[in-house]
mmCIF file of C-alpha atoms in Angstrom:
data_model
loop_
_atom_site.group_PDB
_atom_site.id
_atom_site.type_symbol
_atom_site.label_atom_id
_atom_site.label_comp_id
_atom_site.label_asym_id
_atom_site.label_seq_id
_atom_site.Cartn_x
_atom_site.Cartn_y
_atom_site.Cartn_z
ATOM 1 C CA MET A 1 28.599 -16.461 12.394
ATOM 2 C CA HIS A 2 27.944 -19.566 14.512
ATOM 3 C CA ARG A 3 26.201 -21.383 11.632
ATOM 4 C CA THR A 4 23.007 -21.734 13.655
ATOM 5 C CA SER A 5 20.735 -20.129 11.061
ATOM 6 C CA PRO A 6 20.926 -19.312 7.340
ATOM 7 C CA ALA A 7 22.371 -15.948 6.387
ATOM 8 C CA TYR A 8 19.989 -13.235 5.240
ATOM 9 C CA ASP A 9 20.656 -13.791 1.543
ATOM 10 C CA GLU A 10 20.309 -17.585 1.916
ATOM 11 C CA THR A 11 16.785 -17.406 3.363
ATOM 12 C CA PRO A 12 14.862 -17.565 0.028
ATOM 13 C CA THR A 13 16.841 -20.611 -1.118
ATOM 14 C CA VAL A 14 16.422 -22.430 2.197
ATOM 15 C CA SER A 15 12.704 -21.576 2.300
ATOM 16 C CA GLY A 16 12.022 -23.213 -1.065
ATOM 17 C CA ASP A 17 8.350 -22.895 -1.934
ATOM 18 C CA GLN A 18 7.422 -22.096 1.681
ATOM 19 C CA SER A 19 7.198 -18.665 3.293
ATOM 20 C CA ASN A 20 10.236 -19.057 5.555
ATOM 21 C CA PRO A 21 12.863 -21.643 6.599
ATOM 22 C CA PHE A 22 10.802 -22.748 9.604
ATOM 23 C CA ALA A 23 7.752 -23.588 7.510
ATOM 24 C CA ALA A 24 10.094 -25.475 5.181
ATOM 25 C CA GLY A 25 11.305 -27.563 8.138
ATOM 26 C CA LYS A 26 14.900 -26.322 7.787
ATOM 27 C CA ILE A 27 15.367 -24.491 11.101
ATOM 28 C CA GLY A 28 13.973 -25.064 14.587
ATOM 29 C CA ILE A 29 12.854 -21.584 15.662
ATOM 30 C CA TRP A 30 11.376 -18.668 13.728
ATOM 31 C CA PRO A 31 10.955 -15.415 15.718
ATOM 32 C CA GLY A 32 7.990 -13.261 14.866
ATOM 33 C CA GLY A 33 4.341 -12.539 15.540
ATOM 34 C CA ARG A 34 3.149 -16.075 14.867
ATOM 35 C CA ALA A 35 0.887 -16.025 17.931
ATOM 36 C CA PHE A 36 -1.256 -13.461 16.139
ATOM 37 C CA SER A 37 -1.559 -15.418 12.884
ATOM 38 C CA THR A 38 -1.146 -19.126 13.575
ATOM 39 C CA GLY A 39 -3.478 -19.913 10.697
ATOM 40 C CA TYR A 40 -0.822 -18.734 8.249
ATOM 41 C CA GLY A 41 1.616 -21.290 9.606
ATOM 42 C CA LEU A 42 -0.979 -24.064 9.656
ATOM 43 C CA ALA A 43 -1.745 -23.551 5.988
ATOM 44 C CA LYS A 44 1.934 -23.908 5.094
ATOM 45 C CA ILE A 45 3.070 -26.601 7.526
ATOM 46 C CA LYS A 46 -0.126 -28.681 7.501
ATOM 47 C CA GLU A 47 0.758 -32.111 8.947
ATOM 48 C CA ARG A 48 4.396 -32.259 7.839
ATOM 49 C CA PHE A 49 5.692 -31.820 11.400
ATOM 50 C CA ARG A 50 4.573 -30.942 14.909
ATOM 51 C CA TRP A 51 5.343 -27.417 16.112
ATOM 52 C CA THR A 52 4.604 -25.101 19.007
ATOM 53 C CA LEU A 53 4.378 -21.473 20.033
ATOM 54 C CA LEU A 54 6.978 -20.468 22.618
ATOM 55 C CA PRO A 55 6.763 -17.887 25.411
ATOM 56 C CA GLU A 56 8.408 -14.562 24.853
ATOM 57 C CA ALA A 57 12.127 -14.429 25.467
ATOM 58 C CA VAL A 58 13.073 -12.337 28.484
ATOM 59 C CA ALA A 59 16.366 -10.455 28.236
ATOM 60 C CA MET A 60 18.718 -10.089 31.171
ATOM 61 C CA ARG A 61 18.259 -6.325 30.963
ATOM 62 C CA GLY A 62 15.243 -4.236 30.133
ATOM 63 C CA GLY A 63 11.633 -4.171 31.183
ATOM 64 C CA PRO A 64 9.294 -7.086 31.892
ATOM 65 C CA PRO A 65 7.589 -8.985 29.050
ATOM 66 C CA ALA A 66 4.667 -7.137 27.525
ATOM 67 C CA HIS A 67 2.455 -7.219 24.463
ATOM 68 C CA LEU A 68 2.002 -4.624 21.801
ATOM 69 C CA VAL A 69 -1.064 -3.323 20.044
ATOM 70 C CA THR A 70 -1.202 -2.538 16.346
ATOM 71 C CA ASP A 71 -3.464 0.312 15.303
ATOM 72 C CA THR A 72 -5.122 0.082 11.905
ATOM 73 C CA PRO A 73 -6.743 3.031 10.071
ATOM 74 C CA ASN A 74 -10.472 3.040 10.644
ATOM 75 C CA LEU A 75 -11.382 2.643 6.998
ATOM 76 C CA VAL A 76 -14.850 1.220 7.712
ATOM 77 C CA SER A 77 -16.119 4.263 9.582
ATOM 78 C CA SER A 78 -14.452 6.727 7.235
ATOM 79 C CA SER A 79 -16.057 5.253 4.111
ATOM 80 C CA ALA A 80 -19.371 4.735 5.934
ATOM 81 C CA THR A 81 -19.578 8.438 6.727
ATOM 82 C CA ARG A 82 -18.791 9.298 3.127
ATOM 83 C CA ASP A 83 -21.463 6.912 1.794
ATOM 84 C CA GLY A 84 -24.084 7.621 4.479
ATOM 85 C CA LEU A 85 -23.949 4.075 5.856
ATOM 86 C CA GLU A 86 -23.025 4.754 9.489
ATOM 87 C CA GLU A 87 -25.770 2.575 11.004
ATOM 88 C CA PRO A 88 -25.226 -0.639 8.973
ATOM 89 C CA ALA A 89 -21.453 -0.189 9.303
ATOM 90 C CA THR A 90 -21.834 0.008 13.084
ATOM 91 C CA VAL A 91 -23.951 -3.159 13.111
ATOM 92 C CA LEU A 92 -21.259 -4.937 11.064
ATOM 93 C CA ALA A 93 -18.459 -3.723 13.357
ATOM 94 C CA VAL A 94 -20.292 -4.917 16.475
ATOM 95 C CA PHE A 95 -20.909 -8.305 14.848
ATOM 96 C CA LEU A 96 -17.272 -8.705 13.787
ATOM 97 C CA ALA A 97 -16.117 -7.920 17.345
ATOM 98 C CA GLY A 98 -18.684 -10.221 18.942
ATOM 99 C CA GLU A 99 -18.128 -13.619 20.520
ATOM 100 C CA ASP A 100 -19.662 -15.639 17.666
ATOM 101 C CA TYR A 101 -17.493 -14.198 14.928
ATOM 102 C CA GLN A 102 -14.381 -13.970 17.070
ATOM 103 C CA GLY A 103 -14.922 -17.566 18.167
ATOM 104 C CA ARG A 104 -14.625 -18.518 14.508
ATOM 105 C CA VAL A 105 -11.474 -16.413 14.258
ATOM 106 C CA GLY A 106 -10.062 -18.500 17.113
ATOM 107 C CA ILE A 107 -10.703 -21.656 15.101
ATOM 108 C CA GLU A 108 -9.422 -20.438 11.731
ATOM 109 C CA ARG A 109 -6.584 -18.359 13.289
ATOM 110 C CA GLY A 110 -6.171 -15.755 10.606
ATOM 111 C CA HIS A 111 -5.509 -13.247 13.380
ATOM 112 C CA MET A 112 -5.690 -13.033 17.160
ATOM 113 C CA PRO A 113 -9.266 -12.948 18.534
ATOM 114 C CA VAL A 114 -10.214 -9.632 20.114
ATOM 115 C CA HIS A 115 -13.071 -10.936 22.294
ATOM 116 C CA LYS A 116 -12.026 -12.011 25.803
ATOM 117 C CA ALA A 117 -14.271 -15.071 25.957
ATOM 118 C CA ALA A 118 -13.365 -16.137 22.419
ATOM 119 C CA ILE A 119 -9.621 -15.918 22.906
ATOM 120 C CA GLY A 120 -9.770 -18.176 25.953
ATOM 121 C CA SER A 121 -12.242 -20.698 24.572
ATOM 122 C CA PRO A 122 -11.192 -24.357 24.208
ATOM 123 C CA THR A 123 -11.367 -24.118 20.418
ATOM 124 C CA SER A 124 -9.019 -21.109 20.380
ATOM 125 C CA VAL A 125 -6.317 -22.665 22.549
ATOM 126 C CA ALA A 126 -6.507 -26.219 21.183
ATOM 127 C CA PRO A 127 -3.612 -27.458 19.026
ATOM 128 C CA PRO A 128 -2.318 -27.477 16.415
ATOM 129 C CA PRO A 129 0.055 -25.862 16.967
ATOM 130 C CA ASP A 130 0.953 -26.693 20.545
ATOM 131 C CA GLY A 131 1.413 -23.788 22.918
ATOM 132 C CA MET A 132 -1.756 -21.936 21.927
ATOM 133 C CA GLN A 133 -2.252 -21.084 25.608
ATOM 134 C CA TRP A 134 0.482 -18.473 25.151
ATOM 135 C CA MET A 135 -1.865 -16.473 22.948
ATOM 136 C CA LYS A 136 -4.256 -16.138 25.889
ATOM 137 C CA ALA A 137 -1.340 -15.228 28.164
ATOM 138 C CA TYR A 138 -0.313 -12.413 25.820
ATOM 139 C CA ALA A 139 -3.861 -11.016 25.795
ATOM 140 C CA ASP A 140 -4.161 -11.137 29.587
ATOM 141 C CA ARG A 141 -0.860 -9.377 30.180
ATOM 142 C CA PRO A 142 -1.696 -5.835 31.305
ATOM 143 C CA ALA A 143 1.578 -4.215 30.258
ATOM 144 C CA ASN A 144 1.142 -2.784 26.773
ATOM 145 C CA ARG A 145 3.661 -1.202 24.462
ATOM 146 C CA SER A 146 2.275 0.567 21.428
ATOM 147 C CA ARG A 147 4.148 0.340 18.140
ATOM 148 C CA PHE A 148 3.248 3.894 17.183
ATOM 149 C CA TYR A 149 5.914 5.805 19.025
ATOM 150 C CA PHE A 150 6.522 9.399 18.032
ATOM 151 C CA GLY A 151 5.807 11.856 15.234
ATOM 152 C CA THR A 152 8.961 11.238 13.211
ATOM 153 C CA TRP A 153 8.991 7.470 13.698
ATOM 154 C CA TRP A 154 9.044 6.701 9.977
ATOM 155 C CA ALA A 155 12.093 8.851 9.302
ATOM 156 C CA TRP A 156 13.900 7.186 12.213
ATOM 157 C CA TRP A 157 12.890 3.702 11.106
ATOM 158 C CA GLN A 158 13.992 4.108 7.485
ATOM 159 C CA ARG A 159 17.551 4.992 8.467
ATOM 160 C CA ASN A 160 17.640 2.492 11.332
ATOM 161 C CA ARG A 161 16.604 -0.293 8.974
ATOM 162 C CA THR A 162 19.342 0.658 6.500
ATOM 163 C CA LEU A 163 21.976 0.648 9.235
ATOM 164 C CA GLY A 164 20.796 -2.634 10.712
ATOM 165 C CA HIS A 165 20.638 -4.325 7.319
ATOM 166 C CA LYS A 166 24.427 -4.216 7.054
ATOM 167 C CA GLY A 167 24.692 -6.383 10.135
ATOM 168 C CA TRP A 168 22.356 -8.989 8.649
ATOM 169 C CA THR A 169 24.053 -9.173 5.269
ATOM 170 C CA GLY A 170 27.625 -9.353 6.561
ATOM 171 C CA GLU A 171 28.701 -5.915 5.335
ATOM 172 C CA GLN A 172 29.433 -5.186 8.991
ATOM 173 C CA SER A 173 29.606 -7.279 12.128
ATOM 174 C CA PRO A 174 26.379 -7.395 14.177
ATOM 175 C CA ALA A 175 28.115 -5.425 16.945
ATOM 176 C CA GLU A 176 29.162 -2.675 14.534
ATOM 177 C CA ALA A 177 25.691 -2.392 13.012
ATOM 178 C CA LEU A 178 24.074 -2.373 16.438
ATOM 179 C CA GLU A 179 26.359 0.407 17.617
ATOM 180 C CA LEU A 180 25.420 2.539 14.612
ATOM 181 C CA CYS A 181 21.707 1.887 15.151
ATOM 182 C CA HIS A 182 22.036 2.880 18.796
ATOM 183 C CA ALA A 183 23.955 6.062 17.946
ATOM 184 C CA TRP A 184 21.312 7.014 15.366
ATOM 185 C CA GLY A 185 18.533 6.461 17.878
ATOM 186 C CA VAL A 186 20.243 8.672 20.445
ATOM 187 C CA GLU A 187 20.826 11.364 17.819
ATOM 188 C CA HIS A 188 17.245 11.314 16.574
ATOM 189 C CA LEU A 189 15.496 11.130 19.934
ATOM 190 C CA SER A 190 17.685 13.875 21.391
ATOM 191 C CA SER A 191 15.611 16.336 19.383
ATOM 192 C CA TYR A 192 12.632 15.529 21.633
ATOM 193 C CA GLY A 193 12.850 17.398 24.924
ATOM 194 C CA HIS A 194 10.465 14.956 26.642
ATOM 195 C CA LEU A 195 11.884 11.789 25.030
ATOM 196 C CA GLN A 196 15.539 11.930 25.926
ATOM 197 C CA PRO A 197 17.355 8.577 25.498
ATOM 198 C CA PHE A 198 17.466 6.902 28.875
ATOM 199 C CA VAL A 199 19.997 4.101 28.326
ATOM 200 C CA SER A 200 23.700 4.105 27.578
ATOM 201 C CA ALA A 201 23.648 0.759 25.783
ATOM 202 C CA PRO A 202 21.053 -1.174 23.741
ATOM 203 C CA VAL A 203 18.343 -2.807 25.847
ATOM 204 C CA TYR A 204 16.017 -5.553 24.626
ATOM 205 C CA PRO A 205 12.702 -5.502 26.513
#
């Protein structure tokens, strides 16, 4: 609307052979979980331009900044039990979570280190990109919000995504799409006696 960023359907063209318009050097800010996977950006951007991680945006309304944890199915232990390899699988898991391996993760940056000493080490917070100290700040922040919310989350998300998509593609104004998303959330969560909607307007934590 304000011509500050490419429209949804223009993104592939603007991105060219890169993964997104930011990596292509076409826009100045790309919101997302880049702090958790800076190595992906480094592989694309290389030395074409200097870039930085930014602190989380804080909305005028809503809760304080926090980080979120992603749960992944424990496929290692499940297959180890099936194959009778519990002990070597445990040794591998301890090694992968240890300071040596996680220190290497901090250098390569394929994901966020999970070891406290490794995530704060000089090699983990050194540029590029600039702003790597924010990764350590996210890890130290005690407030956690899990992404796995309630039993019917997937059903809610599928419809919410469809409603919100219209606001991105121009089928509706952002305000109209947001209002529909909010109404759907209230409708869906009202079926939970202990999870009644607690706001009268959208809030961005």
